[in-house]
mmCIF file of C-alpha atoms in Angstrom:
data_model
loop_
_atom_site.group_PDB
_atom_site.id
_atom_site.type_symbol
_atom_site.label_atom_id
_atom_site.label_comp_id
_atom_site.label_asym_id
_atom_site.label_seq_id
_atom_site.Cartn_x
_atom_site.Cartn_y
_atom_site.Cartn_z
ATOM 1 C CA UNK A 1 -14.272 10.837 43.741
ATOM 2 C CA UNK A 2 -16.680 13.846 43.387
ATOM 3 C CA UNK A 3 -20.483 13.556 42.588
ATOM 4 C CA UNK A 4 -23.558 11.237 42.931
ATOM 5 C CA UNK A 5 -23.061 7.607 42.321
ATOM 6 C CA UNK A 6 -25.677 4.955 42.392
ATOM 7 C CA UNK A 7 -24.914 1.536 42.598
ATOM 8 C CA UNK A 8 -27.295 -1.342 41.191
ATOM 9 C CA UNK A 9 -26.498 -4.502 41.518
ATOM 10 C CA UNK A 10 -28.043 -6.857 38.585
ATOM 11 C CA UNK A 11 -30.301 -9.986 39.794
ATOM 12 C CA UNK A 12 -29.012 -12.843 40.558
ATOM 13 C CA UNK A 13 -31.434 -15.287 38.569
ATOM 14 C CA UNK A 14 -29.773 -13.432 34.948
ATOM 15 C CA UNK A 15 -27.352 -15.830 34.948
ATOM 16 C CA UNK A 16 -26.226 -15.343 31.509
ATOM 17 C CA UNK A 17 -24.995 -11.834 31.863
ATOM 18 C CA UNK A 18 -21.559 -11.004 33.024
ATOM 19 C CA UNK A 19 -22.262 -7.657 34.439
ATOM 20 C CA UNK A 20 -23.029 -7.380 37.834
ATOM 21 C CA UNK A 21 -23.072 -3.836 38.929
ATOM 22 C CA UNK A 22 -24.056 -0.661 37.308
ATOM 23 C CA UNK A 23 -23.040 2.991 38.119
ATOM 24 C CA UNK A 24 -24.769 5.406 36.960
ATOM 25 C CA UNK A 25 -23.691 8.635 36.563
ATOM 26 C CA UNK A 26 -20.210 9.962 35.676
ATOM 27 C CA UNK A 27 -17.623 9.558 38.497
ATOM 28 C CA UNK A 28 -14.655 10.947 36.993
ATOM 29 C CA UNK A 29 -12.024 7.955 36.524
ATOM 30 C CA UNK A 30 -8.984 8.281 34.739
ATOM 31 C CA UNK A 31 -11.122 10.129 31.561
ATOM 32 C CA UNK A 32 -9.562 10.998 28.329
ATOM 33 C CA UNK A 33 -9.318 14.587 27.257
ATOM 34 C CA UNK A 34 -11.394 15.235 23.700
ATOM 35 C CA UNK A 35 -9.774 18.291 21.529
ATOM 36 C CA UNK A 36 -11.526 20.872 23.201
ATOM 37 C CA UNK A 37 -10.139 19.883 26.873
ATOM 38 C CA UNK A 38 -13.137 17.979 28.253
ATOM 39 C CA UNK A 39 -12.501 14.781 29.378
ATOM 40 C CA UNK A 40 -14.774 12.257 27.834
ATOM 41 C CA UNK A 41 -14.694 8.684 27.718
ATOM 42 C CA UNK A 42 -15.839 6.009 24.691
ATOM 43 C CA UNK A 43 -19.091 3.983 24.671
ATOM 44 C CA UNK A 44 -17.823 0.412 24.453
ATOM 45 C CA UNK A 45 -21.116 -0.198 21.877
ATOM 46 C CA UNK A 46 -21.533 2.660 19.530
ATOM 47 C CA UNK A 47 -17.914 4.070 20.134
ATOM 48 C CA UNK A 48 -19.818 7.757 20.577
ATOM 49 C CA UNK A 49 -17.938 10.198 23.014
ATOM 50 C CA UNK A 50 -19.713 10.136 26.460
ATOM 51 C CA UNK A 51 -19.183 13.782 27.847
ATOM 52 C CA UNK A 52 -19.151 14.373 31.959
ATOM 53 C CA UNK A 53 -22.924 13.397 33.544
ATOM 54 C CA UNK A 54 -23.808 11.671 30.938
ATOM 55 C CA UNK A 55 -23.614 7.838 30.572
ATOM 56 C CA UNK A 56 -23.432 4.812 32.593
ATOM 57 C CA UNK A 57 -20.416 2.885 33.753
ATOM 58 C CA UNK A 58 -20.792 -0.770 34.414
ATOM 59 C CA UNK A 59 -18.306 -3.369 35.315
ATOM 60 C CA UNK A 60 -18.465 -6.858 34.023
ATOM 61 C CA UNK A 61 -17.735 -9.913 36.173
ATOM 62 C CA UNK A 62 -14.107 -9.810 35.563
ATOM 63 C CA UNK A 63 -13.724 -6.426 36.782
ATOM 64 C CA UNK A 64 -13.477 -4.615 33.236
ATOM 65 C CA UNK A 65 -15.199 -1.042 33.442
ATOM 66 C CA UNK A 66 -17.383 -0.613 29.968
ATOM 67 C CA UNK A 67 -18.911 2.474 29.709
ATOM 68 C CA UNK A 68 -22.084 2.704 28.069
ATOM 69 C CA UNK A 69 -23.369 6.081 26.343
ATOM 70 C CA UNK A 70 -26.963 6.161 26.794
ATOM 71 C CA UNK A 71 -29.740 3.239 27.983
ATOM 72 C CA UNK A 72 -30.054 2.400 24.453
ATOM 73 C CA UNK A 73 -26.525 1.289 24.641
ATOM 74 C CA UNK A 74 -26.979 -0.343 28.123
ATOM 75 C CA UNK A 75 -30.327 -2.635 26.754
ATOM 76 C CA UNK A 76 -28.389 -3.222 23.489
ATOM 77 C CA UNK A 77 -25.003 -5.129 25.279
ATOM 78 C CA UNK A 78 -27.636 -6.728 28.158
ATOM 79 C CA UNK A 79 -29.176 -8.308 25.047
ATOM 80 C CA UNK A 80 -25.436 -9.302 24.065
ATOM 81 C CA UNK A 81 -25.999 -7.599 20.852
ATOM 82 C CA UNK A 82 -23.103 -7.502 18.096
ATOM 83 C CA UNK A 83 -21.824 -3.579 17.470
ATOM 84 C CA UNK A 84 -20.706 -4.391 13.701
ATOM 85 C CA UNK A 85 -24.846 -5.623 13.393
ATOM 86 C CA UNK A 86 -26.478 -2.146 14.253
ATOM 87 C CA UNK A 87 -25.619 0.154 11.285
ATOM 88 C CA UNK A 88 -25.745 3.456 13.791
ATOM 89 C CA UNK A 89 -22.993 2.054 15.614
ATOM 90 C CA UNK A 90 -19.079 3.116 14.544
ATOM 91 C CA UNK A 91 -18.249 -0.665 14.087
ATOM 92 C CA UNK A 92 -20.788 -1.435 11.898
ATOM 93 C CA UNK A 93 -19.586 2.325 9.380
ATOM 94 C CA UNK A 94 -15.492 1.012 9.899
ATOM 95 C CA UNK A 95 -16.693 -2.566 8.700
ATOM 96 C CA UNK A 96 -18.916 -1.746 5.593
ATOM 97 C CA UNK A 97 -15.926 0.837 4.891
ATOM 98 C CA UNK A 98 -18.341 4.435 5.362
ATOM 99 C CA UNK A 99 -16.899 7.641 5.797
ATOM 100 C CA UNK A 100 -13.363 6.876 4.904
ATOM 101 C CA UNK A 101 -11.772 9.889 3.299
ATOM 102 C CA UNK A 102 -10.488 9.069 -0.310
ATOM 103 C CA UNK A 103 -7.288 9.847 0.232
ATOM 104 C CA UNK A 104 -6.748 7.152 2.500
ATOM 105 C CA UNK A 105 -8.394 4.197 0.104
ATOM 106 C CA UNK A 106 -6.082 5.115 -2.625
ATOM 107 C CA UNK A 107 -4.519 1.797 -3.851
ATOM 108 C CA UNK A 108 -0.845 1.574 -5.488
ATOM 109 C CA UNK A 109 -0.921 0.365 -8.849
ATOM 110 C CA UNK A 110 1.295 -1.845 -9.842
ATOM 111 C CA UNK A 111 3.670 -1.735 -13.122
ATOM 112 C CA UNK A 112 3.632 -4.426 -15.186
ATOM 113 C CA UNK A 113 6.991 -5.792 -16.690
ATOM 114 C CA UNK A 114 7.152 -7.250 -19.439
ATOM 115 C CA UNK A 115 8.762 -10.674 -19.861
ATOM 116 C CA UNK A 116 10.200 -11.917 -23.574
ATOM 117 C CA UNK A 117 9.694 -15.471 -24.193
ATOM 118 C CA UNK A 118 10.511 -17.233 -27.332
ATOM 119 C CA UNK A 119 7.322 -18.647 -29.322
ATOM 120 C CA UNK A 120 7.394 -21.884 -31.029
ATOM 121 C CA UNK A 121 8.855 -21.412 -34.457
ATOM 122 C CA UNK A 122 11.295 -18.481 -33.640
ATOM 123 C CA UNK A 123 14.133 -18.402 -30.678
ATOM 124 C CA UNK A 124 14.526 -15.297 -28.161
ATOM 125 C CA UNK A 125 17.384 -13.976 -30.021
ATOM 126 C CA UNK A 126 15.579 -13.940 -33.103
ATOM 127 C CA UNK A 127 12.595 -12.247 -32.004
ATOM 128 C CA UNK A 128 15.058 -9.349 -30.268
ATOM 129 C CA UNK A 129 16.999 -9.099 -33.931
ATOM 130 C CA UNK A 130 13.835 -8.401 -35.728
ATOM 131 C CA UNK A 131 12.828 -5.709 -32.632
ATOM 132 C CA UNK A 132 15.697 -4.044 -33.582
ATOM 133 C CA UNK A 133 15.716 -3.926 -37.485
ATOM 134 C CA UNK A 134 14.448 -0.817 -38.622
ATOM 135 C CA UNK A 135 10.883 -0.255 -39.752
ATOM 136 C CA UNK A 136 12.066 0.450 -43.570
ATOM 137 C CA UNK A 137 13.858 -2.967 -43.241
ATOM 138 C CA UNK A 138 10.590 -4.807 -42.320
ATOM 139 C CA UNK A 139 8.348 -3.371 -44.451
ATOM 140 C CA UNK A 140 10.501 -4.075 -47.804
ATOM 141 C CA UNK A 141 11.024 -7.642 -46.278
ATOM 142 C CA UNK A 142 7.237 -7.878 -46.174
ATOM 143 C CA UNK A 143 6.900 -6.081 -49.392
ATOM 144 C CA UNK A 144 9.560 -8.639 -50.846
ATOM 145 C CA UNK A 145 7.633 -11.750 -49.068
ATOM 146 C CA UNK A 146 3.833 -10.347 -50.412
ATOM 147 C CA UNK A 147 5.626 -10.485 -54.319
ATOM 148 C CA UNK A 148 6.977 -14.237 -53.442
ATOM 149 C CA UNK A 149 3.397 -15.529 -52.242
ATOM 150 C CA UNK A 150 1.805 -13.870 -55.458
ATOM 151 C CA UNK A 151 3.903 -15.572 -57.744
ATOM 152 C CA UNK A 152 3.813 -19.042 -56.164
ATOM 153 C CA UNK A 153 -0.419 -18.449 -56.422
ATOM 154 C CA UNK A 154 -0.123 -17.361 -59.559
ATOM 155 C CA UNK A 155 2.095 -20.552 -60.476
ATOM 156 C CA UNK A 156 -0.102 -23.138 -59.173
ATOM 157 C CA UNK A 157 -2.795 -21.453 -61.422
ATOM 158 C CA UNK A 158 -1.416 -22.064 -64.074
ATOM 159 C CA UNK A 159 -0.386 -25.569 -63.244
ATOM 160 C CA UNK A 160 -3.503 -27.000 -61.570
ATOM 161 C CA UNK A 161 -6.354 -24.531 -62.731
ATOM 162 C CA UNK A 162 -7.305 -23.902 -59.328
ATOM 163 C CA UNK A 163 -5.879 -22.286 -56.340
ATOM 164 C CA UNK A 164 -3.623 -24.001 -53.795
ATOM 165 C CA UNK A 165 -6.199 -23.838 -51.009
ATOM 166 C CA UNK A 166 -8.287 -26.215 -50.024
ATOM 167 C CA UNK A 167 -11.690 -26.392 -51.422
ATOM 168 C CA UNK A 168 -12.243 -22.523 -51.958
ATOM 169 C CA UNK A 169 -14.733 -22.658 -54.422
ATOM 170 C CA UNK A 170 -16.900 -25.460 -55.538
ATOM 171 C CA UNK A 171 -16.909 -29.293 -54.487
ATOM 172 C CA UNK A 172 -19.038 -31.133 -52.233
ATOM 173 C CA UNK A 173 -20.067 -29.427 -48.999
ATOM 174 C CA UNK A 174 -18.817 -30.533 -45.394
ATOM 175 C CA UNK A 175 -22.458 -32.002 -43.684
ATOM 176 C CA UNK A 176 -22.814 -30.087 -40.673
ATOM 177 C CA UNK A 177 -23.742 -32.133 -36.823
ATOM 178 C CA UNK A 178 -26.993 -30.289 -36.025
ATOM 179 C CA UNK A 179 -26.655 -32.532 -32.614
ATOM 180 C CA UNK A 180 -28.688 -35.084 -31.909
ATOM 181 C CA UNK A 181 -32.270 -35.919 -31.065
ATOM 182 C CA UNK A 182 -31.549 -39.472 -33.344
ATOM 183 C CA UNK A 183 -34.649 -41.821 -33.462
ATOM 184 C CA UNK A 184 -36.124 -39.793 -30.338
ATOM 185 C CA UNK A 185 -37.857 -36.994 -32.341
ATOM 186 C CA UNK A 186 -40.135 -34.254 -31.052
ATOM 187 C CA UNK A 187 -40.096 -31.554 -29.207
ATOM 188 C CA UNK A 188 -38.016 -30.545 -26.654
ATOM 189 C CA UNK A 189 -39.510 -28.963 -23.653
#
């Protein structure tokens, strides 16, 4: 491996850290090569692209390299920091959904069918007869129906001196419940 590396190995009384060395400096293992044909690798917090001699590379205590892009980075996973918790960081944008082209969020909308149920007075097969009647048909049947309800109004007129609803016009009023403070009284606060 070409270049400089520096090896530090972390204390032993941080006993809650899994890392235990640090190499600094990019040694060029197995790197992955951006667009432009310069191998680069990902920082394991912010998910930046780490270019060559920049960076560090430390390996926890189960041997998993993590490289780290800057000593921001480094402090930030030392203090077991959460990437999705820093809003800089690429976790935290793909979690709160930022940057996401549109094109990409567009949802399918669904058609709704429609589904022919019988009420409670008239069956299915009526209610698909009367879909299918013409409109002229319906409206002289509701012309013709109108004409029948007139004359049976106009009938009990005559017969009772007032209409056939109930109490349209004078009578005693319904009391209304105004709800209830009963004996209690006052105010209510």
């Amino acid at each position: 491996i070409g270049g400089d590396i520096r090896v530090t190995v972390v204390p032993s009384h941080i006993k809650t850290i899994d890392y235990i060395v640090l190499i600094a400096s990019q040694a060029s293992l197995k790197r992955k090569k951006s667009e432009n044909g310069i191998a680069t690798e990902l920082c394991a917090l912010s998910e930046y692209r780490i270019y060559p001699g920049n960076g560090l590379l430390m390996i926890r205590r189960d041997g998993k390299p993590i490289w780290l892009g800057s000593s921001k980075a480094k402090s930030l996973t030392l203090q077991r920091k959460k990437p999705t918790k820093l809003t800089w960081t690429q976790a935290w944008r793909r979690l709160h959904k930022k940057g996401i082209t549109e094109t990409n969020t567009k949802k399918r909308t669904r058609r709704t069918t429609k589904v022919a149920r019988a009420v409670v007075g008239i069956s299915l097969e009526d209610i698909r007869k009367k879909a299918s009647q013409k409109p002229e048909f319906r409206s002289a049947q509701r012309e013709a129906a109108l004409k029948d309800a007139k004359l049976k109004s106009k009938t009990a007129k005559k017969k009772g001196g007032k209409s056939a609803g109930p109490n349209v016009g004078g009578g005693a009023k319904a009391q209304k419940h105004m709800g209830g403070k009963g004996k209690r009284g006052g105010t209510q606060r």
